[in-house]
Amino acid sequence: MNLLEEKENIQFQLTDELIEQVELLIEEKNDKELHKLLDDFHYADIAEILDELNLEEAMYVIKLLDSETTSDILMEMDEDNREKVLKNLSAKEIAEEIEELDTDDAADIISELPEDRQQDVIAQIEDEDHKAEIRELLAYDEDTAGGLMAKELVKVYETWTVAGCMRRIRGQAKDVTRVHSIYVVDKQERLIGRLSLKDLITAKSDQKIAEIKNSNVDSVNVKDDAEDVIKVMQKYDLEAVPVVDDNQKLLGRITIDDIVDVMKEEADKDYQLAAGITGDVDSDDSIYQLTKARLPWLFLGLVGGVGAFLIMEGFQSAFSKYAVLFFFTPLIAAMAGNVGVQSSAIIVQGLANDDVKGSINSRLIKEMLLAALNGSILALFLFVFVWVTQGDVNTALAISTSLVVVIIVAGLIGTFVPLFLNKQGIDPAIATGPFITTSNDIFGILIYFWIAKLILGI
Amino acid sequence: MNLLEEKENIQFQLTDELIEQVELLIEEKNDKELHKLLDDFHYADIAEILDELNLEEAMYVIKLLDSETTSDILMEMDEDNREKVLKNLSAKEIAEEIEELDTDDAADIISELPEDRQQDVIAQIEDEDHKAEIRELLAYDEDTAGGLMAKELVKVYETWTVAGCMRRIRGQAKDVTRVHSIYVVDKQERLIGRLSLKDLITAKSDQKIAEIKNSNVDSVNVKDDAEDVIKVMQKYDLEAVPVVDDNQKLLGRITIDDIVDVMKEEADKDYQLAAGITGDVDSDDSIYQLTKARLPWLFLGLVGGVGAFLIMEGFQSAFSKYAVLFFFTPLIAAMAGNVGVQSSAIIVQGLANDDVKGSINSRLIKEMLLAALNGSILALFLFVFVWVTQGDVNTALAISTSLVVVIIVAGLIGTFVPLFLNKQGIDPAIATGPFITTSNDIFGILIYFWIAKLILGI
């Protein structure tokens, strides 16, 4: 007993030896040993192993294990690999996997299939209730509460007694992996309260549900944005939230483990956007996929660089006297880029967390003061450096004054653009990274030469 | 009833009118109306209101409401504001708040207090068990499982019967906000299994716990890193995980709502680091705090810019013949920076998600191929542009060849640095953003002029 428990406590390690062992057993078609090895692992661990095998080997394991396990494994596999496995399964086989899944996971799998296969697979599902529920879920937009919810929940009528309720719950609970809350509905199936199993256990058996129910039940509308659902669940520390329609009719529930996955995806996506990567790639993706995600942003940088080139070429005549100006363009461009990214990141994050309050104007004034302060400190260092190395106070003044103005403008652009995009209903996260860097490079260099021209009279 | 439910369904909106209304009621000392207004709100909503009030007003509300509500409100308030409120409460008042909180939240609050106040507050806690448990939790490092766990859990002995268990659980469950799992222990308090309330409800009342328990229980060690706990809970979709010591003795449990908060903080921190912001600031922080978080990274950029200046000054003599080279330095610097950030972001994210497999060498080779491919495509465009506008094939060749090499080197630096830092046990996230941008700016411009020198013979 104890040995077994200690084993559980050790975190699963995906080693090369383990993969080789699995590959060898597959090659030998040694089903007995393979079963013995894999049956000890959690399905999430088996999914990790399958992600490392080639398709043929993965299919061998999928066919070997029973559909109760393989359906969970499929859910945990990398999306690209899952797609390949599903391509190799018949509609009937996929339907069998789906029978084992909760409705939300089932709908997710089906929606990943090509349109024409979706109907074939649904037609093969034997459980009529399950089929109808999946059909219902497929109709909702995936970025809404409806797209996140599952139909599995425990529901009781307010007129029931505690004893009757316990009896009926034994039946319903079998289909529900985790009972978070028991939802109380009226005769019209409208959500009017909730109960915890704890409340039920601690109540007297002849009490009516209406007496012991908690009427204070948070819910979300089936059409609410997924992002708003996440915010509500996080703010109110909910582990599950019931989903209702406009008439308050109980339709399903969303559990926190689904929310955790969505949160992770959102955070990863924003992080990548800020770094100039689109399309949710990871480091194991192919060079083609990575190029598709990275090249467009680099191309934007190239266009920006050509813009900077044209500006500098325009001021070419000043080189003979003020060569030093040209040598500072990378510094100016870098500072404009850095400040722009800082201010846009802070706004994008504030918007995501709903704590950007007050008007756009007050934001811009604050960023201007902040940029002026930071810019002045940095400019002071630059002034001393240029003065000491070049021995010309005018040049030093021109370059350091420009730096302050460039930093202020960069901060304002970085603040304004995401706020503006957000007002237009566009995801402000696209404004971070290369987009801001590139536009600030060009504006920065242009402003820099203009101001130098004013001060030095070039 | 229905009206009340519909109200629940409408998301709370923090409006200026609401704030003004609260402020007016505080000014009038109209406690009755204030109670009436606030009692309808969730504590997380009241926390949002208090975050908008000044300290005096916030203190008024805190003193008005009972400690059961205010303890929850305090937990949800912005950390800076909470600190101010706690400063204005006596040790006895803080202890009263803490009596109402779960042990994990209580320990968090106490650990935020200055050292000398901590002991005063703990001394004032009346419940001796609560006091001992909080003392125990304060001893753990906050970045470990021990620092995340709460002592509240429902525990049964394997020798109990289902009926006896139900009776005893009624007592224990009162202290536990949410019963996720019932943990089964042996006489030595070692964790040997788990049960759900569902299992208990569906079992016969004379069955022994040992018969119906599930021995397959995941647990984490009290010394495990918080980050590893997050990974385990996310991977295995756990909503709560028991925490044990080296002897498998059950010490506490971690619930997913705490994990969600930690995940959010980590994601925010990494996002800010990538943008060159340290110290977890938000857009509402003071200009001083924002400067402290942003200026050091800008200073790094300044140093990088001075480096670029020195390199360009060194190649000054080439200007008369190849001025065009100098006009492309912002482009070269921008491309080096962008590629570096892309490759480091993808590695940092891969490391965080544990899916960077294989050797460092194979990563570097892949990034090299990717950078060579992207670089060649971009260089082709640049080659045509320079050739057409400048009419000199050699210059075009020199600049575009440099671009390819610069992009490859930038990609390699972006890949290598985070992998290296990670191997050294340093958070690789600091390698993204300004750090990579700045070093790539300097290396990029240096390589660019070297190659141009080789090809053009300057």
XYZ file of N, CA and C in Angstrom, chain A residues 278-356:
237
model
N 2.430 35.156 -34.265
C 0.984 34.923 -34.305
C 0.693 33.441 -34.461
N -0.504 33.032 -34.098
C -0.982 31.698 -34.460
C -0.695 30.612 -33.458
N -0.386 30.976 -32.200
C -0.248 30.010 -31.122
C 0.646 28.818 -31.496
N 1.878 29.105 -31.890
C 2.829 28.046 -32.203
C 3.587 27.669 -30.937
N 4.222 26.501 -30.925
C 5.163 26.238 -29.846
C 6.483 25.760 -30.421
N 7.483 25.666 -29.539
C 8.847 25.477 -30.018
C 9.029 24.161 -30.777
N 8.070 23.227 -30.633
C 8.199 21.964 -31.342
C 7.521 21.959 -32.703
N 6.907 23.085 -33.066
C 6.236 23.122 -34.355
C 7.258 23.118 -35.490
N 6.771 22.846 -36.694
C 7.679 22.736 -37.837
C 8.220 24.118 -38.220
N 9.324 24.114 -38.955
C 9.928 25.364 -39.414
C 8.941 26.134 -40.290
N 8.137 25.416 -41.053
C 7.149 26.079 -41.902
C 6.122 26.832 -41.052
N 5.592 26.129 -40.009
C 4.593 26.768 -39.138
C 5.178 27.974 -38.404
N 6.433 27.801 -37.942
C 7.080 28.892 -37.213
C 7.339 30.083 -38.132
N 7.707 29.795 -39.380
C 7.940 30.881 -40.341
C 6.655 31.640 -40.597
N 5.562 30.895 -40.755
C 4.268 31.522 -40.993
C 3.885 32.448 -39.836
N 4.269 32.050 -38.608
C 3.914 32.829 -37.424
C 4.827 34.035 -37.230
N 6.072 33.929 -37.720
C 7.056 34.968 -37.421
C 7.345 35.920 -38.570
N 7.353 35.390 -39.807
C 7.805 36.197 -40.935
C 6.997 37.482 -41.165
N 5.662 37.441 -41.059
C 4.908 38.679 -41.340
C 5.331 39.838 -40.432
N 5.614 39.548 -39.168
C 6.026 40.599 -38.250
C 7.420 41.110 -38.586
N 8.288 40.197 -39.033
C 9.630 40.613 -39.429
C 9.547 41.488 -40.676
N 8.604 41.146 -41.552
C 8.441 41.928 -42.761
C 8.025 43.357 -42.418
N 7.158 43.464 -41.413
C 6.755 44.785 -40.916
C 7.987 45.562 -40.453
N 8.886 44.865 -39.743
C 10.123 45.502 -39.281
C 10.975 45.970 -40.448
N 10.990 45.164 -41.504
C 11.778 45.511 -42.692
C 11.250 46.800 -43.325
N 9.931 46.875 -43.424
C 9.314 48.077 -43.994
C 9.660 49.291 -43.131
N 9.589 49.110 -41.809
C 9.956 50.202 -40.901
C 11.393 50.635 -41.113
N 12.287 49.665 -41.289
C 13.707 49.963 -41.491
C 13.927 50.739 -42.778
N 13.175 50.375 -43.814
C 13.285 51.097 -45.080
C 12.806 52.538 -44.892
N 11.744 52.696 -44.084
C 11.261 54.042 -43.768
C 12.349 54.864 -43.091
N 13.020 54.267 -42.113
C 14.095 54.958 -41.400
C 15.208 55.341 -42.376
N 15.510 54.418 -43.290
C 16.531 54.666 -44.310
C 16.189 55.916 -45.137
N 14.924 55.992 -45.570
C 14.512 57.109 -46.420
C 14.633 58.433 -45.673
N 14.268 58.406 -44.374
C 14.370 59.635 -43.579
C 15.836 60.077 -43.487
N 16.717 59.139 -43.157
C 18.126 59.475 -42.988
C 18.734 59.956 -44.297
N 18.326 59.313 -45.381
C 18.837 59.729 -46.684
C 18.457 61.179 -46.961
N 17.258 61.554 -46.520
C 16.783 62.915 -46.709
C 17.633 63.947 -45.969
N 18.238 63.528 -44.873
C 19.058 64.462 -44.085
C 20.558 64.306 -44.385
N 20.851 63.539 -45.414
C 22.210 63.174 -45.805
C 23.207 64.347 -45.824
N 22.731 65.505 -46.299
C 23.629 66.648 -46.482
C 24.241 67.127 -45.168
N 23.561 66.812 -44.045
C 24.068 67.270 -42.755
C 25.236 66.417 -42.277
N 25.533 65.311 -42.997
C 26.496 64.356 -42.457
C 27.884 64.951 -42.265
N 28.329 65.712 -43.276
C 29.707 66.217 -43.224
C 29.968 66.973 -41.917
N 28.982 67.753 -41.475
C 29.197 68.550 -40.271
C 28.770 67.821 -39.003
N 27.673 67.062 -39.092
C 27.116 66.429 -37.882
C 27.005 64.906 -38.031
N 28.096 64.264 -38.381
C 28.108 62.811 -38.555
C 27.595 62.116 -37.291
N 27.952 62.715 -36.153
C 27.588 62.122 -34.872
C 26.077 61.888 -34.742
N 25.281 62.782 -35.353
C 23.816 62.613 -35.328
C 23.404 61.245 -35.867
N 24.051 60.865 -36.960
C 23.683 59.616 -37.623
C 24.065 58.404 -36.791
N 25.150 58.550 -36.044
C 25.607 57.411 -35.238
C 24.691 57.153 -34.040
N 23.849 58.139 -33.738
C 22.939 57.926 -32.605
C 21.547 57.438 -33.019
N 21.345 57.268 -34.336
C 20.002 56.815 -34.738
C 19.596 55.462 -34.140
N 20.524 54.459 -34.040
C 20.082 53.205 -33.400
C 19.646 53.432 -31.945
N 20.345 54.335 -31.249
C 19.970 54.633 -29.866
C 18.558 55.230 -29.816
N 18.320 56.218 -30.670
C 16.996 56.861 -30.690
C 15.907 55.848 -31.020
N 16.164 55.028 -32.054
C 15.161 54.035 -32.463
C 14.903 53.047 -31.326
N 15.979 52.597 -30.668
C 15.830 51.610 -29.586
C 15.025 52.196 -28.435
N 15.327 53.443 -28.052
C 14.618 54.049 -26.925
C 13.146 54.252 -27.261
N 12.870 54.716 -28.488
C 11.477 54.916 -28.897
C 10.728 53.588 -28.843
N 11.393 52.533 -29.351
C 10.776 51.203 -29.342
C 10.525 50.716 -27.926
N 11.538 50.811 -27.070
C 11.405 50.303 -25.700
C 10.299 51.016 -24.918
N 10.297 52.339 -25.004
C 9.276 53.096 -24.271
C 7.886 52.757 -24.798
N 7.770 52.663 -26.117
C 6.473 52.338 -26.711
C 5.960 50.990 -26.243
N 6.841 49.988 -26.197
C 6.435 48.648 -25.770
C 6.044 48.657 -24.291
N 6.819 49.360 -23.480
C 6.487 49.437 -22.050
C 5.103 50.028 -21.842
N 4.846 51.175 -22.483
C 3.571 51.824 -22.188
C 2.410 51.051 -22.792
N 2.600 50.454 -23.979
C 1.484 49.692 -24.544
C 1.221 48.430 -23.728
N 2.306 47.775 -23.254
C 2.116 46.541 -22.477
C 1.308 46.813 -21.221
N 1.607 47.935 -20.585
C 0.924 48.231 -19.325
C -0.553 48.559 -19.571
N -0.841 49.178 -20.701
C -2.244 49.469 -21.038
C -2.971 48.189 -21.449
N -2.316 47.365 -22.279
C -2.950 46.122 -22.728
C -3.289 45.236 -21.529
N -2.354 45.156 -20.598
C -2.589 44.332 -19.418
C -3.694 44.933 -18.537
N -3.659 46.250 -18.396
C -4.695 46.924 -17.615
C -6.078 46.702 -18.228
N -6.169 46.765 -19.547
C -7.451 46.539 -20.218
C -7.916 45.104 -19.993
N -6.983 44.154 -20.079
C -7.334 42.747 -19.879
C -7.833 42.512 -18.456
N -7.246 43.212 -17.498
C -7.637 43.030 -16.101
C -8.736 43.990 -15.675
N -9.261 44.741 -16.645
C -10.354 45.664 -16.344
C -9.972 46.720 -15.332
N -8.699 47.091 -15.208
C -8.451 48.170 -14.270
C -7.857 49.432 -14.898
N -8.219 49.663 -16.138
C -7.915 50.969 -16.721
C -9.158 51.836 -16.561
